[in-house]
Structure formats: C-alpha cells, structure tokens
Amino acid sequence: MAGLEIPTWDPETALLIGTILLEAIVLYVGYGGLERLFGPYLMKLLVGGDADAR
Amino acid sequence: MLDSLLGGAGILGTSPEMLALFVGFGLVVGVLFGFFGMGGSFLVTPALLMLDYEPSVAVGSGMAFVFGTAVIATLKHHDLGQVDYKLGAIMITGTTIGIEAGRASVYYLESLGLAGGIISVAYVVLLGGVGAMVTRDALKSNGGGGIDHEAADKDLDEYEIPEIAKTIQQTVRIPPMVTLRGDVRVSVWVITAVAFATGLLSGFLGVGGGFIRMPAMIYAIGVPVPVAVGTDLFEIVFSGGLGSYLYGQGGGVNLGIVAPLLFGSALGARIGSAATAVVDADGIKIYFGGMLLIGAVAVGIGEIGSYLGNPTLELLGLVLVIGAAVVVAFAILYTTISSLRQERHQGTTVTD
C-alpha cells in the first residue's frame, strides 16, 4: 500500500498552491470592492426603484 | 517556471469552452455554498470524474477548489468574529493525518485500477445519504442540513449545548481538557477523533468535509453553530491547503480547472450569502436534498455508462448532476428577486 507521506519542499507545487491562495484573496477583495461600487446600481436594476443593496 | 506552471498545469491547455463551463459551474456551486453553507465541493469531483479526468486529478483539483473557497469564506467569518483559532489548531493535526491516509488510499486504489469505481460508489452513498437526510428534515420542517440562518444571527452566549454533547463532555474526560469559545470544556481527544474521521473523508473524496464536521463539532464537541461554521472553514484552509499540496506534488491539481471554478464560485458565494438575508432557507432546502439525491443517481448512471462503455449514459449522468445544481441555484435567485420585488411593492403600497 502507498505509505503515508511527509510533505517535501517542492517549489513548483508551492507556486501552484500559492497562486490559488493569491487568486482567492484577490477575488475576495476584488468582488468586495465591485459589490460596494455596483451593488446599489445592480439592485435598482433587478428590483427597480430605491431598494438598498443587502 | 511560470510557463511550465501555466502550460503544464493546463490553464492554457484548457479550451475556452471548458473555461466557460468551469466558470459557470463555479458560479452555480458558489450560489449553493453561499446560501446553504455546505455542498460546495459535493458536485465538483463527480462532475470532473464524469468529464473523464483521472481520479487523482478530479479529487486533487476538487480539493484545491475547496481550499480556495475556504480561504474566501474564512476571511468573511474572521471579520464577523466567528473563528475559534484554538479549536482549529487542535483539529489540524487529526485532520492532516486523516487526509494523508485518505490520499494514500486513492493512489493505492488507482494503482489497482479501482479508484474511479470506488470513489464513485462512495459518492453515491454519500450524496444519497446526505440528500435523504436533508430532504427528510426539510419535509419535517425542523431545519437541519446546512446553516440555520436565524440561529447564525444569535449571540454565542444564547446557544444551548445539545444533550449528546453534554453527555460526551461529562463521559470522555481524558486529559488534556481545553476550554473553547462559548464556554465549552472538552477533551482534546474528542476533538482529534472528530478531526481524523472527517480528514479521512476529505482525503479520499476531495471534499471539505464540512457537512460532517459541522454537525460533529455541534453535537460531539458542543460549540455554537456560527463558531462551528467559521472554525470549520479556518480548518479547511489548512487541511485543504496541505491536501492540495500533496495532490499537486503527484500532478493531481490542474490550475486550468481550479482557477475558473474559483473565479465563478467567489461571485456566486456572495450572491448566495446575500440571498440568505431575503429568503427562508427551509422552503428551498427540499430542493437541495433533491439535488443531492439526483446527484447520487447521476454518478451511478455515469459509472454504469463508463462500465458498459456507453457514452450516452455517461453524458446523461453529467447533464443530470450539473442540471440539478443549476435548477436549485436558479430557484434561489428567482425566489430572492421575487421576494425583494414583493417587499418593495408592499413598501410602496404602505407609503401610498
């Protein structure tokens, strides 16, 4: 059976996982900013009138 | 190095059609995750298996997707003060060993040529079991399955510890004991056992394990619901990160799959989370349970199609699993917009 493995340092894999981590943080901040900027406008468009963005 | 990362991992190797499919699927999965607080990864690995990816790539990429989703959700729960870092740190050890045992099992089964079949069968049992549980609870209308949106708004002091958790806390008093948020005192060994069992599941199936870990933290450890949710996500950041790293070393993480899925799901999770403020989850929970049951049937059909070498059955399985998720996500969006319009209409009528 394939034995339990102690993680070894692999720069390419670390870069791969780091890229995913960075993408997640950028998406959290980016979508948050977009929500603040365009949220109220989008809510008006979808609901009509003066509904507040939730 | 970046060239080899992008080219080799497949972000350039993924066709525009597949990128669009992954972004769209990520959006749907994100809406479900943001609304129900679970189910984020249930559908990704089976869908990848049905798209004929290697089992280790389907599970590894599913786990890397879970890792990215957990990072985003933990940032949000940290802002709300709902993460118990002490509990999370204790759980990491047990989960890490569990994940590694699960991952080693996948590679072992893959070497025997059995991984795809066994993982699919495990998914049929899992999706079917959880789907039946959620549907039964929804029919009884007593909540259960996913986050209780009203409960999540209460103060931590207002939570009552479930009877079963009290019994475990009084019976298993093997030192060392720790005190957690919400004034819960429990043995480190109980926490480690819960962590190992859910880690094993995560490593074997590439899922976050939140649908088992959250109830386990609430009923076995006795922590308040919002703390269970926040801490579970914090813990998945580490366990999912380590699991993704180990799968990545074996070539199991495909950035061409994970990046577009995450791009869609981060937006979908915001929409789903915002919808919880408008729509009562109980009304839609039955659809969620139904979706999981259809998912179980779809994986079964896909696996039979693969066994018989029938591409029509494989395609039918894939259409069913994605279609069911799309229908439930649209039901959430439609109900949310309808409720908002109704609220506005009532507000206008009252003003008139």
PDB file of N, CA, C and O in Angstrom, chain B residues 222-250:
ATOM      1  N   GLY B 222     -19.859  20.342  20.942  1.00  0.00           N
ATOM      2  CA  GLY B 222     -20.784  21.238  21.636  1.00  0.00           C
ATOM      3  C   GLY B 222     -20.530  22.725  21.413  1.00  0.00           C
ATOM      4  O   GLY B 222     -20.945  23.561  22.225  1.00  0.00           O
ATOM      5  N   VAL B 223     -19.855  23.094  20.317  1.00  0.00           N
ATOM      6  CA  VAL B 223     -19.597  24.526  20.074  1.00  0.00           C
ATOM      7  C   VAL B 223     -20.809  25.178  19.408  1.00  0.00           C
ATOM      8  O   VAL B 223     -21.568  24.506  18.699  1.00  0.00           O
ATOM      9  N   PRO B 224     -21.023  26.494  19.624  1.00  0.00           N
ATOM     10  CA  PRO B 224     -22.149  27.188  18.995  1.00  0.00           C
ATOM     11  C   PRO B 224     -22.071  27.126  17.459  1.00  0.00           C
ATOM     12  O   PRO B 224     -20.971  27.060  16.897  1.00  0.00           O
ATOM     13  N   VAL B 225     -23.248  27.168  16.803  1.00  0.00           N
ATOM     14  CA  VAL B 225     -23.318  26.995  15.345  1.00  0.00           C
ATOM     15  C   VAL B 225     -22.390  27.939  14.547  1.00  0.00           C
ATOM     16  O   VAL B 225     -21.617  27.470  13.707  1.00  0.00           O
ATOM     17  N   PRO B 226     -22.423  29.272  14.801  1.00  0.00           N
ATOM     18  CA  PRO B 226     -21.566  30.147  13.984  1.00  0.00           C
ATOM     19  C   PRO B 226     -20.081  29.856  14.167  1.00  0.00           C
ATOM     20  O   PRO B 226     -19.300  29.951  13.218  1.00  0.00           O
ATOM     21  N   VAL B 227     -19.690  29.454  15.398  1.00  0.00           N
ATOM     22  CA  VAL B 227     -18.283  29.132  15.662  1.00  0.00           C
ATOM     23  C   VAL B 227     -17.911  27.842  14.929  1.00  0.00           C
ATOM     24  O   VAL B 227     -16.806  27.720  14.377  1.00  0.00           O
ATOM     25  N   ALA B 228     -18.859  26.882  14.898  1.00  0.00           N
ATOM     26  CA  ALA B 228     -18.610  25.623  14.169  1.00  0.00           C
ATOM     27  C   ALA B 228     -18.384  25.925  12.685  1.00  0.00           C
ATOM     28  O   ALA B 228     -17.466  25.383  12.069  1.00  0.00           O
ATOM     29  N   VAL B 229     -19.195  26.807  12.145  1.00  0.00           N
ATOM     30  CA  VAL B 229     -19.089  27.148  10.718  1.00  0.00           C
ATOM     31  C   VAL B 229     -17.758  27.845  10.439  1.00  0.00           C
ATOM     32  O   VAL B 229     -16.997  27.440   9.550  1.00  0.00           O
ATOM     33  N   GLY B 230     -17.455  28.883  11.220  1.00  0.00           N
ATOM     34  CA  GLY B 230     -16.231  29.672  10.997  1.00  0.00           C
ATOM     35  C   GLY B 230     -14.972  28.851  11.212  1.00  0.00           C
ATOM     36  O   GLY B 230     -14.020  28.930  10.426  1.00  0.00           O
ATOM     37  N   THR B 231     -14.968  28.024  12.290  1.00  0.00           N
ATOM     38  CA  THR B 231     -13.780  27.236  12.613  1.00  0.00           C
ATOM     39  C   THR B 231     -13.572  26.124  11.593  1.00  0.00           C
ATOM     40  O   THR B 231     -12.442  25.807  11.225  1.00  0.00           O
ATOM     41  N   ASP B 232     -14.693  25.546  11.137  1.00  0.00           N
ATOM     42  CA  ASP B 232     -14.624  24.508  10.106  1.00  0.00           C
ATOM     43  C   ASP B 232     -13.929  25.062   8.863  1.00  0.00           C
ATOM     44  O   ASP B 232     -13.033  24.430   8.297  1.00  0.00           O
ATOM     45  N   LEU B 233     -14.307  26.270   8.468  1.00  0.00           N
ATOM     46  CA  LEU B 233     -13.716  26.885   7.274  1.00  0.00           C
ATOM     47  C   LEU B 233     -12.232  27.182   7.479  1.00  0.00           C
ATOM     48  O   LEU B 233     -11.405  26.940   6.599  1.00  0.00           O
ATOM     49  N   PHE B 234     -11.896  27.703   8.680  1.00  0.00           N
ATOM     50  CA  PHE B 234     -10.493  28.005   9.009  1.00  0.00           C
ATOM     51  C   PHE B 234      -9.649  26.735   8.918  1.00  0.00           C
ATOM     52  O   PHE B 234      -8.534  26.727   8.384  1.00  0.00           O
ATOM     53  N   GLU B 235     -10.233  25.642   9.431  1.00  0.00           N
ATOM     54  CA  GLU B 235      -9.524  24.368   9.453  1.00  0.00           C
ATOM     55  C   GLU B 235      -9.341  23.826   8.034  1.00  0.00           C
ATOM     56  O   GLU B 235      -8.304  23.249   7.697  1.00  0.00           O
ATOM     57  N   ILE B 236     -10.348  24.049   7.186  1.00  0.00           N
ATOM     58  CA  ILE B 236     -10.276  23.567   5.798  1.00  0.00           C
ATOM     59  C   ILE B 236      -9.178  24.316   5.026  1.00  0.00           C
ATOM     60  O   ILE B 236      -8.568  23.759   4.115  1.00  0.00           O
ATOM     61  N   VAL B 237      -8.912  25.574   5.426  1.00  0.00           N
ATOM     62  CA  VAL B 237      -7.834  26.320   4.760  1.00  0.00           C
ATOM     63  C   VAL B 237      -6.522  25.535   4.893  1.00  0.00           C
ATOM     64  O   VAL B 237      -5.792  25.351   3.922  1.00  0.00           O
ATOM     65  N   PHE B 238      -6.267  25.011   6.108  1.00  0.00           N
ATOM     66  CA  PHE B 238      -5.011  24.281   6.341  1.00  0.00           C
ATOM     67  C   PHE B 238      -5.067  22.875   5.758  1.00  0.00           C
ATOM     68  O   PHE B 238      -4.167  22.451   5.035  1.00  0.00           O
ATOM     69  N   SER B 239      -6.161  22.148   6.096  1.00  0.00           N
ATOM     70  CA  SER B 239      -6.237  20.759   5.623  1.00  0.00           C
ATOM     71  C   SER B 239      -6.336  20.726   4.100  1.00  0.00           C
ATOM     72  O   SER B 239      -5.674  19.922   3.442  1.00  0.00           O
ATOM     73  N   GLY B 240      -7.154  21.637   3.534  1.00  0.00           N
ATOM     74  CA  GLY B 240      -7.304  21.691   2.072  1.00  0.00           C
ATOM     75  C   GLY B 240      -6.010  22.140   1.409  1.00  0.00           C
ATOM     76  O   GLY B 240      -5.636  21.633   0.353  1.00  0.00           O
ATOM     77  N   GLY B 241      -5.306  23.080   2.054  1.00  0.00           N
ATOM     78  CA  GLY B 241      -4.032  23.562   1.515  1.00  0.00           C
ATOM     79  C   GLY B 241      -3.002  22.451   1.481  1.00  0.00           C
ATOM     80  O   GLY B 241      -2.330  22.230   0.475  1.00  0.00           O
ATOM     81  N   LEU B 242      -2.924  21.695   2.594  1.00  0.00           N
ATOM     82  CA  LEU B 242      -1.952  20.592   2.660  1.00  0.00           C
ATOM     83  C   LEU B 242      -2.329  19.478   1.688  1.00  0.00           C
ATOM     84  O   LEU B 242      -1.475  18.960   0.953  1.00  0.00           O
ATOM     85  N   GLY B 243      -3.613  19.134   1.673  1.00  0.00           N
ATOM     86  CA  GLY B 243      -4.093  18.090   0.759  1.00  0.00           C
ATOM     87  C   GLY B 243      -3.822  18.469  -0.690  1.00  0.00           C
ATOM     88  O   GLY B 243      -3.358  17.651  -1.484  1.00  0.00           O
ATOM     89  N   SER B 244      -4.076  19.744  -1.028  1.00  0.00           N
ATOM     90  CA  SER B 244      -3.842  20.212  -2.398  1.00  0.00           C
ATOM     91  C   SER B 244      -2.354  20.135  -2.731  1.00  0.00           C
ATOM     92  O   SER B 244      -1.980  19.774  -3.845  1.00  0.00           O
ATOM     93  N   TYR B 245      -1.524  20.500  -1.752  1.00  0.00           N
ATOM     94  CA  TYR B 245      -0.066  20.464  -1.953  1.00  0.00           C
ATOM     95  C   TYR B 245       0.391  19.032  -2.253  1.00  0.00           C
ATOM     96  O   TYR B 245       1.155  18.788  -3.190  1.00  0.00           O
ATOM     97  N   LEU B 246      -0.125  18.075  -1.448  1.00  0.00           N
ATOM     98  CA  LEU B 246       0.270  16.674  -1.643  1.00  0.00           C
ATOM     99  C   LEU B 246      -0.228  16.139  -2.980  1.00  0.00           C
ATOM    100  O   LEU B 246       0.509  15.460  -3.697  1.00  0.00           O
ATOM    101  N   TYR B 247      -1.482  16.466  -3.324  1.00  0.00           N
ATOM    102  CA  TYR B 247      -2.002  16.047  -4.630  1.00  0.00           C
ATOM    103  C   TYR B 247      -1.239  16.756  -5.748  1.00  0.00           C
ATOM    104  O   TYR B 247      -0.963  16.178  -6.792  1.00  0.00           O
ATOM    105  N   GLY B 248      -0.888  18.042  -5.517  1.00  0.00           N
ATOM    106  CA  GLY B 248      -0.159  18.823  -6.517  1.00  0.00           C
ATOM    107  C   GLY B 248       1.199  18.214  -6.823  1.00  0.00           C
ATOM    108  O   GLY B 248       1.655  18.207  -7.971  1.00  0.00           O
ATOM    109  N   GLN B 249       1.840  17.669  -5.780  1.00  0.00           N
ATOM    110  CA  GLN B 249       3.151  17.023  -5.975  1.00  0.00           C
ATOM    111  C   GLN B 249       3.039  15.809  -6.895  1.00  0.00           C
ATOM    112  O   GLN B 249       3.965  15.484  -7.622  1.00  0.00           O
ATOM    113  N   GLY B 250       1.877  15.151  -6.851  1.00  0.00           N
ATOM    114  CA  GLY B 250       1.657  13.993  -7.708  1.00  0.00           C
ATOM    115  C   GLY B 250       1.028  14.381  -9.045  1.00  0.00           C
ATOM    116  O   GLY B 250       0.554  13.524  -9.775  1.00  0.00           O
TER     117      GLY B 250
END
